[in-house]
Every structure is written in structure tokens, then in C-alpha cells.
Amino acid sequence: MATWIAITIVAVAIASFYLGWFFREKIGKDKVSKAESYSDELIHSAKQEAEDLKREKLLEVEETVFQKSQAIEEEKKRQTANFKRIERDLQLKESGLDRKVDILNQKEHQLKQVDHNLKSREKQITAREQELVEIVAEQNKKLEMISGLTSEEAKAVQMENIIDAAREEAAQTLKELKDKVQLTAKTQAREIIVQAIQRSAINHVVESTVTVVQLPDDDMKGRIIGREGRNIRAFEAATGVEVLIDDTPEMVMLSGFDPVRREIAKLALEKLIYDGRIHPGRIEEVIEKSRQEVEEKVFEDGEQALVDVGLFGLHHDLVKLIGQLRFHTSQGQNVLQHSLEVAVVAGLMASELELDTMVARRAGLLHEIGYALDNYSGGTISELSADLAKKYGESEDVQNAILYANSQEIGYNAISPIAVLVSVANEISRMRPGAQKEMLQTYFNRLKSLEEIANSFIGVTNSYAIQAGREIRVIVSHSSDDEKYPDQMATSLAQKIKMNLSYPGQIKINIIREYRSISFAR
């Protein structure tokens, strides 16, 4: 039994082995078959893709070749068309040149014909000229025989007559032009000056050189003087101004050569009177504050002056000096107001003449800036003012105009029309009625001296100074036989007045030679 079981087991094992081997072989062959089939499919697919890619590349190459061939064909057509166009243009130009050549040939033929005609005409004219020369020579011989003069003598006489006539005509024309120019120039100058005066609107304030301070009562005089005069001495030492206290009720006077110091002293004294505390310490404190206020006011006045005349760009120190002119006077005329007036009038006249108005105004405003200097020595005001203008960078035209403003006194020459305008504006401002004041006795003495100089000449019967000394009428005797004596006297009198008198502006001299013939009818 056991044997059969063992045999059965062995048989089953053998059978299992063979079955296993069989199935393994079977499955292995199937896998190999499938792998071979899959490999064949991959190869076939790869070949198919390669064929497709090859066809695509071939198509792309063919397309590229086709496009290039098309482009080459189009370029060829374009070049061909361009060549044809150039050929047509050349043919047209050649045709045009042919026509021009024909025209030139025709013109050349015409010119030759004209030249031939001109030469023929020239020969005719030459022959005619020769004939005329012979006729003129024959006529000249006849004229010489009739007149008794040679041709050269006749030419000289005729030339002399022509020259005399030309001189007479030129003299007449020159006289007419001179009269016309003088009349026109006087009219235009008068119109320009009148317009400048009418358009200038400067306020004129003439300030006295004596500064007066009003007091609330006479007791204030004692407080100003102080115990043993300490207050007044401290005040005078700090300001440099003398305080004059007399019996005049409720007022004191401040005396000093420097107008700026007088202004500081006036302002300080008014503050002390208003405050009531008057002692040396307080006096020094108030004077220092007043000095600062005056300096600020001076600069403000300078800036306002620039605004009034429309100027800008002046040096800071010049602006300050312009403001200080408010405290200075010349022959009773406030220098700042006078300078403003000169600047405005000069600027207006420059505008009328189409000149540089800015230069005219700068020169007019600065022409007496030298008055603002505290201490100066040597030179006239014009020279000092010109030196200041040069120092602070003003132009040469401005400097020359400042010097020329008083040219009748210092003898400088003008280098530009601006200088003349500033001088004229200065005279207009100075000579305006009421602009300057002088002492009554000085005025009478000047008139008396003027008449005495006129009476010193031989033949003068009487003389009268009129128009506030700006004109003198001299009556001369008719007994003198020299008709030119009045003219000579006028010239000599003008020179003598100029040498012996000092006067503003100019003096007109009228020499009157009167002759009366009297008879009676009975």
C-alpha cells in the first residue's frame, strides 16, 4: 500500500514536472511571439514616421525652392522694368538734347546774323560820326571867326559861367536846407522838452537847513539841559549836533553841518520829549535807536527813488547814498528831488529820441550823488559823482553824462547824446521857477553887478537887468559911427559877465541902439 502511494506520489510529481515544463515553454513562446510582434510593429511604425518625415521635409524644401524661385523671378521682372524705365528716360533725354542742340544751332545762326548786322551798323555810325566831327570842326571855325575867341577860350568862359551858376544854386540850396533844419530842430527840441516837462510829476519840497524841534512847554528846556548841563552835553557828544536854546518859546534849534546827524538828533530829541525820561544813559540809548531807524529810512528812501524812476540793479551802497540825498540841499533845492526830476526828464527825452532810457535815468539820478559823501576833498561834485559811479560799476556813458551835466563849469565833452540830454534835464530842473532859493541881498547884489559891468562899456547910456537877472538890456548911444559896435559890445559883455559873475543857467544880452529924428510942422 505504501509502495503504491509512493509510486503514485512519484508519478504525480513527474506528471507535475512535465506539466510545469510544458506550460512554461508554452508561455515563454507566447511572450517571445508577442515581443517579436510588438518589435515588428515598432519597426514598421518607425519606418512609417521616417517616410512621413521625409515626405514633409521634401515638401518644405520644394516650397522653399519654389518661393525663392518666385522671388528671383519677381526681382528679375522688377530689374527688367527698371532697366526699361531707365532706357525710356535716356531716350527722352537724348531726344531733349537733340532738340536743345537744334535750338542752339538756330540761336547761333541768329547771333551770327545779329553780329553781322551790328558790324554793318557800326560802320555806318562810324562814318556818320566822322561826318559830324567834320561838320562840328567846320562850325567851330566859323564861330571862332565870328566871336574872335578860340575854342579853348570859349570853353573856359562857358565853364566859368557854369561854375558861378552852380555855386549860386548850391549856396541857395544850402541856405534853404540850413533854415529848414534849424526851424525843424528847434520845433522838435521844444516839443520834446515840453512833453518831458509836462509828463514829469515830481513833488518838490525845499527843506530848511535849520532843524527846529517843538516843545510842549518851556519847562522842557530845563530838562533837556539837565543838572549842570549834563544832559545837553551828553546829547551833543553823542549826536555831533549843537543844541541852541534861547528865549524863543516852546522850541529849540539843532545846528550842524551834517544833515543826517541833524535828522538823527531831531528824531532822538522828539522821542526823549515824548518819553519824558531824559538822562545821559537814556539819551545814548535813544540816539542809537534813532540812528538805526534813520539808516533804515535812508535805504528805504533810496529803494523808493529807484522805484519812482523805474531803475534796478544798482549797488547796495549806491542805493544808500541815494537815500542820503534827501537830507542835502543845493541852493535851496533838495538834491534827491532834483535828481529824481533830472532822471525822469532825461528818460522822457531819451524815449522821444529813441535812445537808451535806462542809461539816461541812471545818469540823471546819480549826477549829484557826490553830495551824499560825509567827508570829501578835492574835485567838483560832478567829478566826485562820476568817481562813485565808476567805483560801483556804472557804464562809461553814465560816467560821462554825470561829468557833462555841469560842463559849463568843468569843461568836459559829451561822448554820447545821453550826456547832452542829462545836461539839458539838469538845466530844466535848476532853472524852473521856484526850484532854487537864494538870499535876497545876494540876488540884489548880482543884479547890481550885472548892470555895473554893462555900464562900464563906452557908449552905454543905461542898462536894465530884467527877468530875475537872466536878461540885461543895454541902451547905447547912436553917436558912434561904427555899425558893428553893438555886435562887438554884446560879445565883449558876454565874456566879461562870464569872467566876473557866478550865475545859474545863462544870461541873455540885448544891445539897443536907438535913433530918434524929431521935426515940427508949423
XYZ file of C-alpha atoms in Angstrom:
522
model
C 0.000 0.000 0.000
C 2.724 2.280 0.902
C 4.523 1.391 -2.258
C 1.576 2.336 -4.354
C 1.282 5.530 -2.511
C 4.942 6.261 -3.106
C 4.624 5.320 -6.759
C 1.565 7.486 -7.040
C 3.366 10.369 -5.455
C 6.356 9.938 -7.749
C 4.082 9.654 -10.740
C 2.193 12.751 -9.709
C 5.483 14.580 -9.193
C 6.758 13.521 -12.589
C 3.485 14.474 -14.190
C 3.542 17.828 -12.417
C 7.076 18.425 -13.585
C 6.247 17.719 -17.200
C 3.090 19.756 -16.992
C 5.017 22.620 -15.447
C 7.702 22.448 -18.060
C 5.125 22.264 -20.833
C 3.198 25.236 -19.598
C 6.401 27.257 -19.050
C 7.577 26.578 -22.571
C 4.175 27.392 -23.928
C 4.001 30.704 -22.057
C 7.583 31.589 -22.999
C 6.923 31.065 -26.660
C 3.810 33.188 -26.450
C 5.784 36.035 -24.807
C 8.525 35.782 -27.391
C 5.956 35.756 -30.125
C 4.250 38.797 -28.656
C 7.587 40.575 -28.229
C 8.561 39.839 -31.781
C 5.185 41.047 -32.965
C 5.481 44.286 -30.921
C 9.011 44.784 -32.235
C 7.816 44.358 -35.777
C 5.080 46.893 -35.150
C 7.558 49.396 -33.692
C 9.892 48.972 -36.647
C 7.018 49.381 -39.060
C 5.770 52.474 -37.202
C 9.270 53.950 -37.170
C 9.669 53.327 -40.861
C 6.260 54.895 -41.486
C 7.161 58.003 -39.403
C 10.505 58.248 -41.192
C 8.729 58.118 -44.525
C 6.250 60.769 -43.381
C 9.050 62.997 -42.078
C 10.962 62.512 -45.304
C 7.927 63.487 -47.341
C 7.356 66.585 -45.123
C 10.971 67.701 -45.479
C 10.816 67.152 -49.205
C 7.650 69.240 -49.347
C 9.276 72.002 -47.259
C 12.360 72.010 -49.474
C 10.205 72.115 -52.570
C 8.166 75.008 -51.065
C 11.347 76.919 -50.174
C 12.800 76.360 -53.620
C 9.519 77.486 -55.161
C 9.365 80.665 -53.046
C 12.982 81.546 -53.834
C 12.415 80.929 -57.485
C 9.310 83.156 -57.294
C 11.301 85.898 -55.537
C 14.081 85.636 -58.084
C 11.535 85.841 -60.851
C 9.879 88.922 -59.331
C 13.267 90.616 -58.781
C 14.128 89.812 -62.360
C 10.873 91.354 -63.549
C 11.454 94.456 -61.370
C 15.007 94.878 -62.639
C 13.785 94.430 -66.177
C 11.087 97.071 -65.667
C 13.638 99.418 -64.071
C 16.030 98.933 -66.967
C 13.223 99.651 -69.395
C 12.287 102.831 -67.487
C 15.894 103.995 -67.460
C 16.114 103.247 -71.134
C 12.978 105.319 -71.803
C 14.362 108.191 -69.692
C 17.617 108.091 -71.582
C 15.761 108.092 -74.847
C 13.693 111.100 -73.697
C 16.811 112.933 -72.539
C 18.552 112.149 -75.761
C 15.558 113.452 -77.647
C 15.525 116.618 -75.469
C 19.236 117.125 -76.026
C 18.714 116.791 -79.719
C 16.037 119.478 -79.579
C 18.290 121.725 -77.498
C 21.124 121.232 -79.930
C 18.797 122.248 -82.736
C 17.683 125.330 -80.777
C 21.294 126.263 -80.005
C 22.196 125.895 -83.625
C 19.309 128.168 -84.552
C 20.337 130.742 -81.932
C 23.942 130.574 -83.072
C 22.796 131.285 -86.585
C 20.660 134.187 -85.334
C 23.565 135.589 -83.287
C 25.825 135.437 -86.279
C 23.203 137.309 -88.256
C 22.817 139.923 -85.487
C 26.591 140.287 -85.216
C 26.795 140.843 -88.926
C 24.054 143.481 -88.731
C 25.764 145.197 -85.759
C 29.058 145.369 -87.585
C 27.307 146.908 -90.560
C 25.536 149.388 -88.283
C 28.817 150.178 -86.528
C 30.447 151.007 -89.826
C 27.542 153.300 -90.684
C 27.725 155.014 -87.264
C 31.489 155.441 -87.540
C 31.079 157.036 -90.920
C 28.314 159.290 -89.568
C 30.442 160.274 -86.563
C 33.314 161.198 -88.811
C 30.950 163.267 -90.896
C 29.601 165.001 -87.772
C 33.132 165.670 -86.492
C 33.977 167.350 -89.757
C 30.762 169.397 -89.615
C 31.422 170.431 -85.970
C 35.002 171.396 -86.788
C 33.792 173.488 -89.692
C 31.139 175.150 -87.496
C 33.702 175.824 -84.747
C 35.952 177.552 -87.247
C 33.062 179.740 -88.347
C 32.172 180.527 -84.683
C 35.783 181.394 -83.883
C 35.865 183.729 -86.844
C 32.599 185.381 -85.752
C 33.338 185.641 -81.967
C 37.037 186.275 -82.142
C 37.635 183.543 -79.462
C 39.370 180.237 -79.808
C 37.546 177.062 -78.791
C 39.620 176.763 -75.606
C 38.793 180.342 -74.609
C 35.098 179.750 -75.285
C 35.182 176.590 -73.166
C 36.827 178.489 -70.315
C 34.179 181.238 -70.428
C 31.366 178.694 -70.540
C 32.911 176.658 -67.711
C 33.267 179.782 -65.552
C 29.620 180.685 -66.140
C 28.529 177.147 -65.259
C 30.647 177.154 -62.064
C 29.246 180.530 -60.965
C 25.700 179.357 -61.581
C 26.355 176.105 -59.709
C 27.877 177.959 -56.752
C 24.944 180.329 -56.554
C 22.456 177.464 -56.752
C 24.388 175.433 -54.158
C 24.556 178.397 -51.773
C 20.825 178.987 -52.118
C 20.075 175.291 -51.589
C 22.414 175.161 -48.588
C 20.754 178.223 -47.052
C 17.283 176.747 -47.549
C 18.361 173.423 -46.028
C 20.056 175.160 -43.101
C 16.996 177.315 -42.389
C 14.716 174.297 -42.667
C 16.906 172.156 -40.392
C 17.203 174.918 -37.796
C 13.463 175.543 -37.806
C 12.657 171.826 -37.621
C 15.312 171.147 -34.976
C 14.112 173.998 -32.764
C 10.500 172.900 -33.118
C 11.248 169.252 -32.375
C 13.576 170.075 -29.471
C 10.984 172.439 -27.995
C 8.279 169.788 -28.385
C 10.424 167.076 -26.756
C 11.362 169.302 -23.813
C 7.762 170.482 -23.300
C 6.466 166.902 -23.333
C 9.184 165.797 -20.893
C 8.352 168.655 -18.500
C 4.603 168.045 -18.716
C 4.955 164.295 -18.185
C 7.280 164.602 -15.184
C 5.403 164.835 -11.907
C 7.947 165.182 -9.117
C 6.943 166.603 -5.750
C 9.236 169.482 -4.851
C 9.979 170.033 -1.196
C 12.618 172.553 -0.224
C 13.778 171.914 3.333
C 15.440 174.466 5.536
C 18.995 173.845 6.652
C 17.974 174.701 10.236
C 16.218 171.933 12.179
C 13.615 173.085 14.698
C 12.080 170.871 17.403
C 8.830 171.940 19.050
C 8.494 171.609 22.835
C 5.291 171.001 24.824
C 6.271 173.802 27.226
C 9.263 175.905 28.221
C 9.918 173.740 31.287
C 11.181 171.058 28.914
C 14.202 173.263 28.119
C 15.486 172.825 31.649
C 15.076 169.051 31.480
C 16.949 168.986 28.159
C 19.821 170.976 29.686
C 19.864 168.814 32.807
C 21.645 169.346 36.082
C 24.820 171.317 35.432
C 24.264 170.795 31.692
C 24.927 167.039 31.782
C 22.014 166.102 29.519
C 22.740 168.635 26.783
C 26.471 167.801 26.808
C 25.724 164.069 26.537
C 23.256 164.747 23.718
C 25.679 166.942 21.751
C 28.567 164.499 22.244
C 26.522 161.515 21.049
C 24.977 163.240 18.012
C 27.680 165.706 16.964
C 24.978 168.378 16.740
C 24.812 171.621 18.684
C 21.583 172.300 20.606
C 20.649 176.008 20.546
C 18.329 177.064 23.369
C 17.290 180.710 23.550
C 14.297 182.763 24.632
C 12.137 181.597 21.727
C 9.095 180.000 23.366
C 8.447 176.268 23.113
C 11.198 175.427 20.617
C 14.879 174.574 20.354
C 17.114 174.530 17.277
C 19.607 171.883 16.211
C 22.676 173.156 14.367
C 25.199 171.043 12.498
C 26.868 170.747 9.109
C 25.816 167.110 8.615
C 22.087 166.924 7.768
C 21.945 163.202 8.575
C 23.211 163.882 12.084
C 20.636 166.651 12.460
C 17.896 164.215 11.440
C 19.113 161.636 13.983
C 19.279 164.335 16.672
C 15.785 165.590 15.834
C 14.270 162.104 15.959
C 16.062 161.266 19.230
C 15.077 164.549 20.892
C 11.428 164.113 19.908
C 11.456 160.598 21.407
C 13.058 161.832 24.624
C 10.488 164.612 24.938
C 7.633 162.176 24.352
C 9.062 159.587 26.765
C 9.921 162.127 29.459
C 12.918 160.202 30.766
C 15.921 162.394 29.988
C 19.289 161.419 31.446
C 22.686 160.542 29.889
C 22.105 156.768 29.829
C 18.673 157.094 28.268
C 19.978 159.708 25.820
C 22.647 157.346 24.438
C 20.126 154.501 24.127
C 17.547 156.615 22.269
C 20.173 158.139 19.960
C 21.440 154.674 18.974
C 17.892 153.508 18.171
C 17.247 156.712 16.222
C 20.461 156.204 14.250
C 19.343 152.691 13.238
C 15.903 153.979 12.250
C 17.405 156.760 10.131
C 19.755 154.298 8.392
C 16.805 152.026 7.586
C 14.788 155.021 6.391
C 17.701 156.158 4.224
C 17.875 152.779 2.471
C 14.078 152.719 2.052
C 14.206 156.204 0.514
C 16.898 155.013 -1.891
C 14.851 151.985 -2.929
C 11.743 154.138 -3.344
C 13.703 156.539 -5.556
C 14.696 153.617 -7.804
C 11.059 152.512 -7.990
C 9.945 156.065 -8.844
C 12.234 156.248 -11.882
C 11.956 152.558 -12.860
C 15.561 151.524 -12.219
C 17.029 148.344 -10.772
C 20.361 146.600 -10.331
C 22.238 149.428 -8.594
C 24.880 148.619 -5.994
C 23.688 148.414 -2.367
C 25.976 151.282 -1.315
C 24.708 153.471 -4.160
C 21.115 152.890 -3.029
C 22.085 154.030 0.465
C 23.824 157.142 -0.880
C 20.769 157.989 -2.985
C 18.623 157.849 0.143
C 21.018 160.201 1.949
C 20.468 162.843 -0.755
C 17.100 163.579 0.895
C 18.973 165.382 3.672
C 21.060 167.575 1.349
C 20.185 170.810 -0.435
C 21.887 172.807 -3.167
C 20.957 176.490 -3.411
C 17.771 175.748 -1.503
C 16.785 172.802 -3.758
C 16.504 169.308 -2.271
C 19.158 167.211 -4.037
C 17.137 163.963 -4.044
C 14.046 165.607 -5.532
C 16.237 167.425 -8.048
C 17.976 164.161 -9.033
C 14.624 162.392 -9.440
C 13.372 165.221 -11.632
C 16.507 165.130 -13.802
C 16.228 161.337 -14.149
C 12.563 161.483 -15.190
C 13.004 164.373 -17.654
C 16.157 162.844 -19.201
C 14.424 159.466 -19.525
C 11.383 161.007 -21.212
C 13.508 162.947 -23.699
C 15.585 159.824 -24.424
C 12.371 157.906 -25.084
C 11.202 160.574 -27.548
C 14.554 160.357 -29.372
C 14.588 156.505 -29.250
C 17.738 156.423 -27.093
C 18.541 154.216 -24.096
C 16.148 155.460 -21.394
C 17.756 153.331 -18.669
C 21.181 154.940 -19.159
C 19.608 158.421 -19.188
C 17.723 157.752 -15.948
C 20.746 156.228 -14.189
C 22.935 159.192 -15.131
C 20.232 161.682 -14.130
C 19.696 160.040 -10.750
C 23.423 159.777 -9.983
C 24.643 163.083 -11.445
C 24.947 164.702 -7.959
C 25.408 161.586 -5.803
C 28.661 163.139 -4.528
C 26.625 165.333 -2.157
C 25.901 162.205 -0.066
C 29.551 161.703 0.903
C 30.257 162.577 4.522
C 33.834 163.695 4.016
C 35.397 164.562 0.700
C 38.161 166.795 -0.524
C 39.194 167.911 -3.969
C 37.219 167.858 -7.197
C 33.782 169.126 -8.086
C 30.514 167.401 -7.240
C 30.314 166.111 -10.823
C 33.793 164.585 -10.582
C 33.035 163.018 -7.195
C 29.753 161.641 -8.547
C 31.484 160.216 -11.638
C 34.145 158.588 -9.437
C 31.417 156.942 -7.342
C 29.649 155.720 -10.490
C 32.908 154.224 -11.756
C 33.630 152.642 -8.364
C 30.278 150.855 -8.305
C 30.420 149.560 -11.877
C 28.339 152.066 -13.836
C 28.956 152.279 -17.596
C 31.232 154.796 -19.305
C 28.202 156.551 -20.836
C 26.761 157.106 -17.354
C 30.092 158.450 -16.050
C 30.473 160.843 -18.990
C 26.880 162.073 -18.663
C 27.477 162.815 -14.962
C 30.615 164.804 -15.796
C 28.906 166.656 -18.655
C 25.877 167.601 -16.530
C 27.812 170.696 -15.376
C 30.044 171.021 -18.446
C 29.723 174.797 -18.463
C 31.665 174.759 -15.200
C 34.261 171.998 -15.611
C 34.589 171.761 -19.404
C 34.032 168.060 -20.152
C 32.910 166.914 -23.612
C 29.959 164.638 -24.321
C 30.679 161.252 -25.904
C 27.018 160.350 -26.445
C 23.642 162.098 -26.899
C 22.652 160.823 -23.444
C 25.140 163.223 -21.829
C 23.548 166.186 -23.615
C 20.059 165.106 -22.521
C 21.126 164.804 -18.874
C 22.725 168.258 -19.035
C 19.543 169.734 -20.553
C 17.383 167.995 -17.927
C 19.662 169.362 -15.201
C 19.253 172.900 -16.552
C 15.469 172.463 -16.816
C 15.290 171.383 -13.178
C 17.659 174.119 -11.983
C 16.020 176.922 -13.981
C 12.422 176.003 -13.142
C 10.850 178.976 -11.339
C 10.934 178.367 -7.602
C 13.374 175.470 -7.836
C 16.252 177.296 -6.190
C 16.329 179.904 -3.484
C 18.979 182.465 -2.789
C 19.413 185.211 -0.262
C 17.581 188.419 -1.188
C 20.694 190.521 -0.687
C 22.724 188.145 -2.881
C 20.075 188.468 -5.566
C 20.159 192.283 -5.470
C 23.956 192.318 -5.493
C 24.017 190.102 -8.576
C 21.603 192.393 -10.440
C 23.603 195.452 -9.417
C 26.892 193.870 -10.521
C 25.347 192.894 -13.841
C 24.264 196.473 -14.551
C 27.628 197.882 -13.411
C 29.502 195.625 -15.831
C 27.246 196.758 -18.689
C 27.619 200.448 -17.780
C 31.414 200.142 -17.821
C 31.447 199.979 -21.634
C 31.953 203.161 -23.685
C 28.799 204.496 -25.291
C 26.358 202.894 -22.833
C 23.726 205.367 -21.655
C 21.785 202.981 -19.434
C 21.241 199.284 -18.661
C 18.463 197.258 -17.062
C 18.679 193.764 -15.581
C 15.305 192.036 -16.054
C 13.805 188.536 -15.888
C 15.313 187.932 -12.428
C 18.780 188.635 -13.764
C 18.517 186.254 -16.711
C 18.404 189.083 -19.269
C 20.027 192.503 -19.499
C 19.062 195.298 -21.869
C 21.817 197.772 -22.701
C 20.983 201.143 -24.260
C 23.882 202.525 -26.327
C 24.347 205.935 -27.861
C 23.678 206.422 -31.572
C 26.618 208.818 -31.901
C 29.036 206.009 -32.744
C 29.699 205.707 -36.476
C 30.672 202.036 -36.290
C 27.629 199.988 -37.265
C 29.244 196.791 -35.946
C 29.943 198.246 -32.493
C 26.751 196.799 -30.855
C 27.671 193.294 -32.028
C 31.206 193.662 -30.717
C 29.880 195.046 -27.420
C 27.476 192.110 -26.992
C 30.328 189.625 -27.424
C 32.678 191.520 -25.085
C 29.950 191.996 -22.474
C 29.122 188.275 -22.511
C 32.785 187.391 -21.939
C 33.156 189.927 -19.114
C 29.989 188.711 -17.359
C 31.181 185.126 -17.627
C 34.553 186.030 -16.099
C 33.269 188.206 -13.233
C 29.888 186.791 -12.175
C 28.615 183.469 -10.872
C 25.072 182.752 -12.050
C 22.809 179.779 -12.781
C 21.903 178.991 -16.387
C 22.504 181.698 -18.986
C 22.030 185.457 -19.350
C 20.543 186.977 -22.500
C 22.169 190.233 -23.651
C 20.161 192.756 -25.704
C 22.054 195.742 -27.153
C 19.608 198.501 -28.172
C 20.842 201.335 -30.372
C 18.035 203.842 -30.643
C 17.867 206.735 -33.119
C 15.178 209.369 -32.980
C 14.598 212.121 -35.537
C 12.274 214.922 -34.403
C 10.753 217.685 -36.503
C 7.837 220.098 -36.128
C 5.247 221.144 -38.686
C 4.137 224.767 -38.239
